[in-house]
Short mmCIF file of C-alpha atoms and ligand atoms in Angstrom, two decimals:
data_model
loop_
_atom_site.label_atom_id
_atom_site.label_comp_id
_atom_site.label_asym_id
_atom_site.label_seq_id
_atom_site.Cartn_x
_atom_site.Cartn_y
_atom_site.Cartn_z
CA MET M 1 -20.89 46.73 38.16
CA ILE M 2 -21.46 48.54 41.46
CA SER M 3 -19.36 47.15 44.28
CA ASN M 4 -19.68 47.89 47.95
CA PHE M 5 -16.89 47.62 50.51
CA TYR M 6 -17.58 47.93 54.22
CA MET M 7 -15.38 47.02 57.18
CA PRO M 8 -15.95 49.04 60.34
CA THR M 9 -13.87 46.92 62.74
CA ARG M 10 -10.94 48.64 64.44
CA ILE M 11 -7.84 46.40 64.22
CA VAL M 12 -5.13 46.64 66.87
CA ALA M 13 -2.20 44.40 65.92
CA GLY M 14 1.26 43.49 67.10
CA GLN M 15 3.13 41.97 70.00
CA GLY M 16 1.85 43.35 73.30
CA SER M 17 -1.44 44.62 71.83
CA LEU M 18 -3.55 42.40 74.11
CA ALA M 19 -2.56 44.63 77.04
CA THR M 20 -4.70 47.42 75.51
CA ILE M 21 -7.95 45.46 75.87
CA GLY M 22 -9.12 47.26 79.01
CA ARG M 23 -8.66 50.67 77.41
CA LEU M 24 -10.37 49.49 74.21
CA ALA M 25 -13.36 48.25 76.20
CA ARG M 26 -13.63 51.65 77.92
CA ASP M 27 -13.41 53.39 74.53
CA LEU M 28 -16.39 51.27 73.44
CA LYS M 29 -18.33 52.35 76.57
CA MET M 30 -18.38 48.83 77.99
CA SER M 31 -18.89 48.62 81.76
CA HIS M 32 -19.98 44.98 82.27
CA VAL M 33 -18.78 42.38 79.76
CA LEU M 34 -19.35 38.72 79.06
CA VAL M 35 -15.99 37.12 78.29
CA VAL M 36 -16.57 34.12 75.99
CA SER M 37 -13.93 31.41 75.72
CA ASP M 38 -13.35 27.64 75.85
CA PRO M 39 -12.02 25.33 78.59
CA VAL M 40 -8.46 25.26 77.17
CA ILE M 41 -7.98 28.93 76.31
CA SER M 42 -9.53 30.10 79.59
CA ASN M 43 -6.60 28.44 81.42
CA GLN M 44 -3.88 30.23 79.47
CA ASP M 45 -1.77 33.02 80.96
CA PHE M 46 -2.71 35.47 78.21
CA HIS M 47 -6.41 34.92 79.03
CA ALA M 48 -5.72 35.83 82.67
CA ALA M 49 -3.74 38.88 81.51
CA ALA M 50 -6.67 40.04 79.36
CA LEU M 51 -9.09 39.69 82.31
CA ALA M 52 -6.65 41.65 84.50
CA SER M 53 -6.50 44.46 81.93
CA LEU M 54 -10.31 44.61 81.81
CA ALA M 55 -10.58 44.61 85.61
CA GLU M 56 -7.94 47.32 85.88
CA ALA M 57 -10.04 49.47 83.56
CA GLY M 58 -12.91 49.10 86.06
CA ILE M 59 -14.96 46.71 83.96
CA GLU M 60 -17.17 44.10 85.60
CA ILE M 61 -16.67 40.62 84.17
CA ALA M 62 -19.03 37.67 83.62
CA ARG M 63 -17.69 34.52 81.97
CA PHE M 64 -18.78 31.76 79.61
CA ASP M 65 -15.96 29.26 79.08
CA GLU M 66 -17.93 26.32 77.68
CA CYS M 67 -17.52 26.74 73.90
CA GLY M 68 -16.80 23.53 71.97
CA ILE M 69 -15.96 22.67 68.36
CA ASP M 70 -19.07 24.39 66.98
CA ALA M 71 -20.92 27.53 68.00
CA ARG M 72 -24.14 25.98 69.29
CA CYS M 73 -27.52 27.68 69.09
CA SER M 74 -28.41 26.29 72.56
CA HIS M 75 -25.38 28.02 74.15
CA ILE M 76 -26.05 31.25 72.29
CA ASP M 77 -29.74 31.41 73.22
CA ALA M 78 -29.08 30.66 76.92
CA GLU M 79 -26.21 33.17 77.20
CA GLY M 80 -28.19 35.78 75.27
CA ARG M 81 -30.94 35.55 77.91
CA ARG M 82 -28.35 35.84 80.68
CA VAL M 83 -26.81 38.94 79.05
CA ARG M 84 -30.21 40.64 78.97
CA GLN M 85 -31.04 39.64 82.56
CA GLU M 86 -27.68 40.79 83.97
CA ARG M 87 -27.64 43.96 81.84
CA ILE M 88 -24.30 43.09 80.32
CA ASP M 89 -23.30 45.74 77.77
CA GLY M 90 -20.44 44.17 75.83
CA VAL M 91 -19.06 40.83 74.63
CA VAL M 92 -15.34 39.97 74.64
CA CYS M 93 -14.37 36.79 72.77
CA ILE M 94 -11.00 35.15 73.43
CA GLY M 95 -10.61 32.03 71.31
CA GLY M 96 -10.83 30.49 67.85
CA GLY M 97 -13.62 30.57 65.28
CA SER M 98 -16.26 28.75 67.30
CA VAL M 99 -15.66 30.99 70.34
CA MET M 100 -15.96 34.14 68.22
CA CYS M 101 -19.03 32.80 66.39
CA THR M 102 -20.63 31.93 69.75
CA GLY M 103 -19.88 35.40 71.16
CA LYS M 104 -21.12 37.11 68.01
CA GLY M 105 -24.32 35.07 68.19
CA ILE M 106 -24.79 36.07 71.84
CA ALA M 107 -24.25 39.74 70.94
CA ILE M 108 -26.89 39.41 68.19
CA VAL M 109 -29.61 37.63 70.20
CA ALA M 110 -29.03 39.82 73.26
CA THR M 111 -30.28 42.93 71.46
CA ASN M 112 -32.70 41.30 69.04
CA ASP M 113 -34.48 39.12 71.60
CA LYS M 114 -35.20 36.14 69.35
CA PRO M 115 -33.57 32.70 69.02
CA MET M 116 -30.31 32.45 67.08
CA ALA M 117 -31.82 30.16 64.42
CA GLU M 118 -34.28 32.93 63.54
CA CYS M 119 -31.41 35.39 63.14
CA THR M 120 -29.68 33.26 60.48
CA GLY M 121 -29.61 34.17 56.81
CA VAL M 122 -28.51 37.54 55.44
CA GLY M 123 -29.67 40.58 57.44
CA LYS M 124 -32.45 38.78 59.35
CA PHE M 125 -32.35 41.00 62.44
CA ASP M 126 -32.78 44.74 62.75
CA LYS M 127 -31.01 45.83 65.95
CA LYS M 128 -27.25 46.36 66.20
CA ALA M 129 -25.52 43.59 68.12
CA LEU M 130 -23.93 44.45 71.47
CA PRO M 131 -20.43 45.96 71.18
CA MET M 132 -17.85 43.21 70.64
CA ILE M 133 -14.09 42.87 71.06
CA MET M 134 -12.52 39.83 69.41
CA VAL M 135 -9.19 38.27 70.37
CA PRO M 136 -8.46 35.44 67.91
CA THR M 137 -6.25 32.66 69.29
CA THR M 138 -5.92 30.84 65.97
CA ALA M 139 -4.85 32.20 62.60
CA GLY M 140 -7.56 31.68 61.82
CA SER M 141 -11.17 31.84 61.06
CA GLY M 142 -11.05 35.60 60.46
CA SER M 143 -14.27 35.85 62.45
CA GLU M 144 -12.76 38.83 64.31
CA VAL M 145 -13.38 41.09 61.28
CA SER M 146 -16.45 39.33 59.94
CA GLN M 147 -20.11 40.28 60.14
CA TRP M 148 -21.02 36.58 59.87
CA THR M 149 -21.43 33.92 62.48
CA ILE M 150 -21.67 30.23 61.59
CA VAL M 151 -23.71 28.31 64.13
CA LYS M 152 -24.92 24.78 64.59
CA ASP M 153 -28.61 24.11 65.03
CA GLU M 154 -28.25 20.80 66.90
CA GLU M 155 -31.93 19.84 66.61
CA ARG M 156 -32.07 20.15 62.83
CA HIS M 157 -28.47 19.01 62.14
CA LEU M 158 -27.89 22.21 60.19
CA LYS M 159 -24.93 24.54 60.03
CA LEU M 160 -26.36 28.01 59.50
CA LEU M 161 -24.79 31.35 58.68
CA GLY M 162 -26.22 34.59 59.96
CA GLY M 163 -25.23 38.22 60.07
CA GLY M 164 -25.17 41.52 58.29
CA PRO M 165 -23.75 45.02 58.72
CA LEU M 166 -25.25 45.16 62.25
CA SER M 167 -23.03 42.35 63.55
CA PHE M 168 -19.50 43.46 62.75
CA PRO M 169 -17.18 43.23 65.75
CA ASP M 170 -16.22 46.69 67.00
CA ALA M 171 -12.57 45.84 67.60
CA ALA M 172 -10.11 43.01 66.96
CA ILE M 173 -6.82 42.52 68.80
CA LEU M 174 -4.21 40.51 66.90
CA ASP M 175 -1.46 39.64 69.36
CA PRO M 176 0.78 36.67 68.42
CA VAL M 177 1.12 35.82 72.13
CA THR M 178 -2.22 34.05 71.75
CA LEU M 179 -0.78 31.57 69.24
CA ARG M 180 2.09 30.33 71.38
CA SER M 181 0.14 27.66 73.19
CA LEU M 182 -1.13 25.94 70.05
CA PRO M 183 0.08 22.43 69.19
CA MET M 184 1.11 22.14 65.52
CA ARG M 185 -1.88 20.06 64.41
CA VAL M 186 -4.37 22.46 65.98
CA ALA M 187 -2.62 25.43 64.38
CA ALA M 188 -2.79 23.92 60.88
CA LEU M 189 -6.55 23.59 60.79
CA PRO M 190 -7.68 27.22 61.02
CA ALA M 191 -4.69 28.40 58.95
CA VAL M 192 -5.91 26.23 56.07
CA ASP M 193 -9.42 27.62 56.55
CA ALA M 194 -7.97 31.13 56.21
CA LEU M 195 -6.27 30.15 52.95
CA THR M 196 -9.64 28.97 51.61
CA HIS M 197 -11.24 32.30 52.59
CA ALA M 198 -8.65 34.21 50.57
CA ALA M 199 -8.90 31.92 47.53
CA GLU M 200 -12.71 31.81 47.48
CA ALA M 201 -12.93 35.60 47.82
CA TYR M 202 -10.57 35.90 44.83
CA PHE M 203 -12.86 33.69 42.73
CA SER M 204 -16.04 35.61 43.58
CA ALA M 205 -18.18 37.14 40.85
CA ILE M 206 -19.14 39.97 43.22
CA GLY M 207 -15.60 40.90 44.24
CA SER M 208 -13.90 44.18 43.36
CA PRO M 209 -10.34 45.41 42.81
CA ILE M 210 -10.28 46.14 46.56
CA THR M 211 -11.26 42.63 47.64
CA ASP M 212 -9.06 41.08 44.93
CA ALA M 213 -6.03 43.00 46.24
CA LEU M 214 -6.67 41.88 49.82
CA ALA M 215 -7.44 38.31 48.79
CA ILE M 216 -4.45 37.66 46.55
CA HIS M 217 -2.06 39.26 49.03
CA ALA M 218 -3.54 37.11 51.79
CA VAL M 219 -3.12 33.95 49.65
CA GLY M 220 0.59 34.73 49.17
CA LEU M 221 1.18 35.75 52.79
CA GLN M 222 -0.62 32.73 54.22
CA TYR M 223 0.89 30.24 51.80
CA GLY M 224 4.39 31.68 52.25
CA SER M 225 4.34 31.56 56.05
CA LEU M 226 2.32 28.44 56.85
CA ARG M 227 5.13 25.89 56.77
CA ALA M 228 7.35 27.94 59.08
CA SER M 229 4.57 28.87 61.48
CA ILE M 230 3.39 25.29 61.86
CA ASN M 231 6.65 23.33 61.68
CA THR M 232 8.85 25.74 63.66
CA ASP M 233 8.53 28.27 66.48
CA ASP M 234 8.87 31.18 64.05
CA GLU M 235 6.83 33.93 65.72
CA THR M 236 7.13 36.27 62.72
CA ALA M 237 5.56 33.62 60.49
CA ARG M 238 2.72 33.16 62.99
CA GLU M 239 2.12 36.89 63.10
CA ALA M 240 1.98 36.84 59.29
CA ASN M 241 -0.66 34.07 59.51
CA LEU M 242 -2.72 36.13 61.89
CA VAL M 243 -2.62 39.19 59.61
CA ALA M 244 -3.22 37.11 56.45
CA SER M 245 -6.22 35.45 58.04
CA CYS M 246 -7.62 38.85 58.98
CA MET M 247 -7.06 40.22 55.44
CA ALA M 248 -8.65 37.11 53.91
CA ASN M 249 -11.77 37.64 55.95
CA ILE M 250 -12.04 41.33 55.14
CA ALA M 251 -11.94 40.23 51.49
CA CYS M 252 -14.46 37.41 51.80
CA GLY M 253 -16.66 39.46 54.11
CA ASN M 254 -17.27 41.74 51.14
CA ALA M 255 -16.82 39.36 48.17
CA ARG M 256 -18.39 36.41 50.01
CA LEU M 257 -17.30 32.78 50.04
CA GLY M 258 -17.49 30.19 47.31
CA HIS M 259 -17.75 26.51 46.53
CA GLY M 260 -15.56 25.12 49.31
CA HIS M 261 -17.79 26.62 51.95
CA ALA M 262 -21.04 25.80 50.14
CA LEU M 263 -20.02 22.15 49.67
CA SER M 264 -18.56 21.74 53.15
CA LEU M 265 -21.72 22.96 54.90
CA PRO M 266 -23.77 19.72 54.57
CA LEU M 267 -20.73 17.66 55.63
CA GLU M 268 -20.46 19.77 58.77
CA GLY M 269 -24.18 19.70 59.50
CA HIS M 270 -25.01 16.07 58.69
CA LEU M 271 -21.69 14.26 59.13
CA ASP M 272 -20.19 16.41 61.92
CA LEU M 273 -17.05 17.10 59.88
CA PRO M 274 -14.99 19.93 61.43
CA HIS M 275 -15.15 23.00 59.18
CA PRO M 276 -11.43 23.34 58.28
CA TYR M 277 -11.26 19.70 57.08
CA GLY M 278 -14.27 20.23 54.83
CA VAL M 279 -13.12 23.42 53.15
CA GLY M 280 -9.41 22.47 53.17
CA VAL M 281 -9.77 19.08 51.47
CA LEU M 282 -12.02 20.67 48.85
CA LEU M 283 -9.67 23.63 48.20
CA PRO M 284 -7.37 22.21 45.47
CA HIS M 285 -10.48 21.12 43.52
CA VAL M 286 -12.22 24.45 44.06
CA VAL M 287 -9.09 26.26 42.82
CA ALA M 288 -8.88 24.19 39.62
CA PHE M 289 -12.63 24.45 38.98
CA ASN M 290 -12.75 28.25 39.26
CA LEU M 291 -9.44 29.24 37.67
CA ALA M 292 -10.58 27.39 34.54
CA VAL M 293 -12.94 30.32 33.81
CA LEU M 294 -10.76 33.14 35.20
CA PRO M 295 -7.87 33.45 32.70
CA ASP M 296 -6.69 36.82 34.04
CA LYS M 297 -6.41 35.46 37.58
CA VAL M 298 -4.40 32.32 36.81
CA LYS M 299 -0.99 33.95 36.75
CA PRO M 300 -1.40 36.13 39.88
CA PHE M 301 -2.72 33.10 41.75
CA ALA M 302 0.21 30.96 40.59
CA GLU M 303 2.67 33.68 41.61
CA ALA M 304 1.10 33.87 45.08
CA LEU M 305 1.73 30.13 45.45
CA LYS M 306 5.23 30.46 43.93
CA VAL M 307 4.30 28.09 41.09
CA GLU M 308 6.79 28.12 38.19
CA THR M 309 4.77 29.18 35.12
CA GLN M 310 7.50 29.37 32.45
CA GLY M 311 6.70 27.18 29.45
CA LEU M 312 3.44 25.87 30.94
CA THR M 313 0.01 26.02 29.30
CA ARG M 314 -2.77 27.67 31.28
CA ALA M 315 -4.13 24.24 32.17
CA GLY M 316 -0.66 23.21 33.33
CA ILE M 317 -0.39 26.29 35.55
CA ILE M 318 -3.81 25.61 37.07
CA GLU M 319 -2.80 22.02 37.83
CA GLY M 320 0.43 23.41 39.31
CA CYS M 321 -1.61 25.60 41.67
CA ALA M 322 -3.69 22.64 42.89
CA GLU M 323 -0.51 20.60 43.30
CA ALA M 324 1.21 23.41 45.24
CA ILE M 325 -1.63 23.32 47.77
CA ARG M 326 -1.38 19.52 48.07
CA ASP M 327 2.35 19.90 48.55
CA LEU M 328 1.74 22.33 51.39
CA TYR M 329 -0.73 19.90 52.96
CA ARG M 330 1.86 17.11 52.92
CA ASP M 331 4.39 19.41 54.60
CA ILE M 332 2.05 20.52 57.38
CA GLY M 333 0.31 17.18 57.91
CA PHE M 334 -3.08 18.20 56.54
CA PRO M 335 -5.13 15.54 54.71
CA GLU M 336 -5.79 15.61 50.97
CA ARG M 337 -8.82 13.33 51.19
CA PHE M 338 -11.76 12.59 53.47
CA THR M 339 -11.68 9.35 55.41
CA PRO M 340 -14.59 6.92 54.74
CA GLU M 341 -15.99 7.96 58.14
CA GLN M 342 -15.83 11.67 57.31
CA LEU M 343 -17.52 11.23 53.92
CA PRO M 344 -18.92 7.76 53.17
CA GLY M 345 -19.07 7.09 49.41
CA ALA M 346 -22.76 6.13 49.72
CA ARG M 347 -23.64 9.65 50.89
CA VAL M 348 -21.80 11.64 48.21
CA ARG M 349 -24.84 12.30 46.01
CA GLU M 350 -26.98 13.30 48.99
CA MET M 351 -24.28 15.77 50.16
CA ALA M 352 -24.02 17.30 46.67
CA GLU M 353 -27.80 17.78 46.67
CA ARG M 354 -27.83 19.21 50.19
CA ALA M 355 -25.24 21.81 49.12
CA VAL M 356 -27.73 23.46 46.73
CA PRO M 357 -29.11 26.20 49.07
CA GLY M 358 -25.52 27.44 49.58
CA LEU M 359 -23.81 29.10 52.51
CA TYR M 360 -26.05 32.15 52.76
CA ALA M 361 -29.53 30.59 52.88
CA GLY M 362 -29.76 30.55 56.70
CA ILE M 363 -32.87 29.04 58.25
CA ALA M 364 -34.53 28.90 54.81
CA ALA M 365 -32.34 25.80 54.20
CA ARG M 366 -34.54 23.99 56.74
CA ASP M 367 -37.35 23.62 54.20
CA PHE M 368 -35.11 22.55 51.32
CA ASP M 369 -35.86 19.12 49.81
CA PRO M 370 -32.71 17.51 48.33
CA LYS M 371 -34.91 15.32 46.14
CA SER M 372 -36.10 18.44 44.29
CA THR M 373 -32.70 18.64 42.55
CA ASN M 374 -31.25 16.94 39.48
CA ASP M 375 -27.80 16.74 37.86
CA HIS M 376 -28.14 20.22 36.40
CA THR M 377 -29.36 22.08 39.49
CA VAL M 378 -26.94 24.91 40.26
CA ILE M 379 -25.54 25.36 43.77
CA ALA M 380 -26.28 28.83 45.16
CA CYS M 381 -22.86 30.46 45.34
CA PRO M 382 -21.36 33.83 44.30
CA SER M 383 -18.30 32.26 42.60
CA ALA M 384 -17.42 33.17 39.02
CA ARG M 385 -18.16 29.67 37.75
CA LYS M 386 -21.51 28.03 38.31
CA MET M 387 -21.34 24.53 39.79
CA THR M 388 -24.06 21.92 39.26
CA VAL M 389 -25.02 19.09 41.58
CA ARG M 390 -23.33 16.62 39.21
CA GLN M 391 -20.08 18.64 39.26
CA ALA M 392 -20.19 18.82 43.05
CA GLU M 393 -20.71 15.07 43.17
CA GLU M 394 -17.64 14.56 40.95
CA ILE M 395 -15.53 16.79 43.22
CA PHE M 396 -16.66 14.89 46.31
CA GLU M 397 -15.80 11.61 44.58
CA ARG M 398 -12.26 12.84 43.88
CA CYS M 399 -11.91 13.66 47.60
CA LEU M 400 -12.85 10.17 48.80
CA GLY M 401 -10.16 8.32 50.74
FE1 FE2 F 1 -14.18 29.05 56.74
#
């Protein structure tokens, strides 16, 4: 099989790296940037330090600090128009996944001059996005090294993915100073999302030895450091989370994401479930479902999670992997099930049907009719094991609280 690995983003990592942002922006020929952030992050000292570094490098600054839980198409389209009008030539994102997805969307629509919804799907625009610098403040969505943006079309209640090789960020700065201000509960959410990115990349049928190496190392690094980074002030563990999240996304950016993300998408779009809850609660089930057909990957996966394999059958090891993830969730205060409000039992079948177009359908999902499916319809997903609507329904049922 021919595999293709591409990751053009420059990564500057380590304590103190944020101070290089002004120089990096100059290197990228930026002279007037839009700094995208949210109301909490934009009040942090490190945010002010980043702006000072940009100003010192002689760069003019415009700001958009209004990002919320999701990257909204309405924000992206309005800011994209502003960027064109004000002749802004670069986008700097300082924040978590929704901030980076918003900024990436703005960088895409600014050069392509069409609404964000029309840029969703795989490779649906033909001009390179504006130069981007990403500063993740959670560890994390991995959006800083990803060509993809996940946006919410508020009118159609759809979560849509868009991107391609023309929307990779140009640079990412991984400085653990950005993680210091996070309360424990907030920190846990994106870290679990990053673990799902690594696992789903590892289960992909279009992965390669390169993505497998990144993914399995990221699983071990993330799993091994999550308890310490969330339950203590261990800065080394948090730095490990930041790097693991970045590695996980380089892997899934090339191998793509699997069932957790495909199944979570309708919950996020129709039930307003925050992304990390969707993919995180599904993860132990997604692990068991996929490892069942990947005999060569069972042991490496178990080792990454420090599961004792001696004397266990393969099925026992797989169950041990799912249990190790649940164990982690208990230790970091992450839920194992959806509440009845997050996923009402009466809507399980509908959600399984709505998952059919998969994560990469983009705006084409708008015309999808859930009633055109049956038990045997396969969910569009690059994972090694095919999942039917009935199997998705069973997984959702096991996640009900
Ligand atoms: Fe994710």
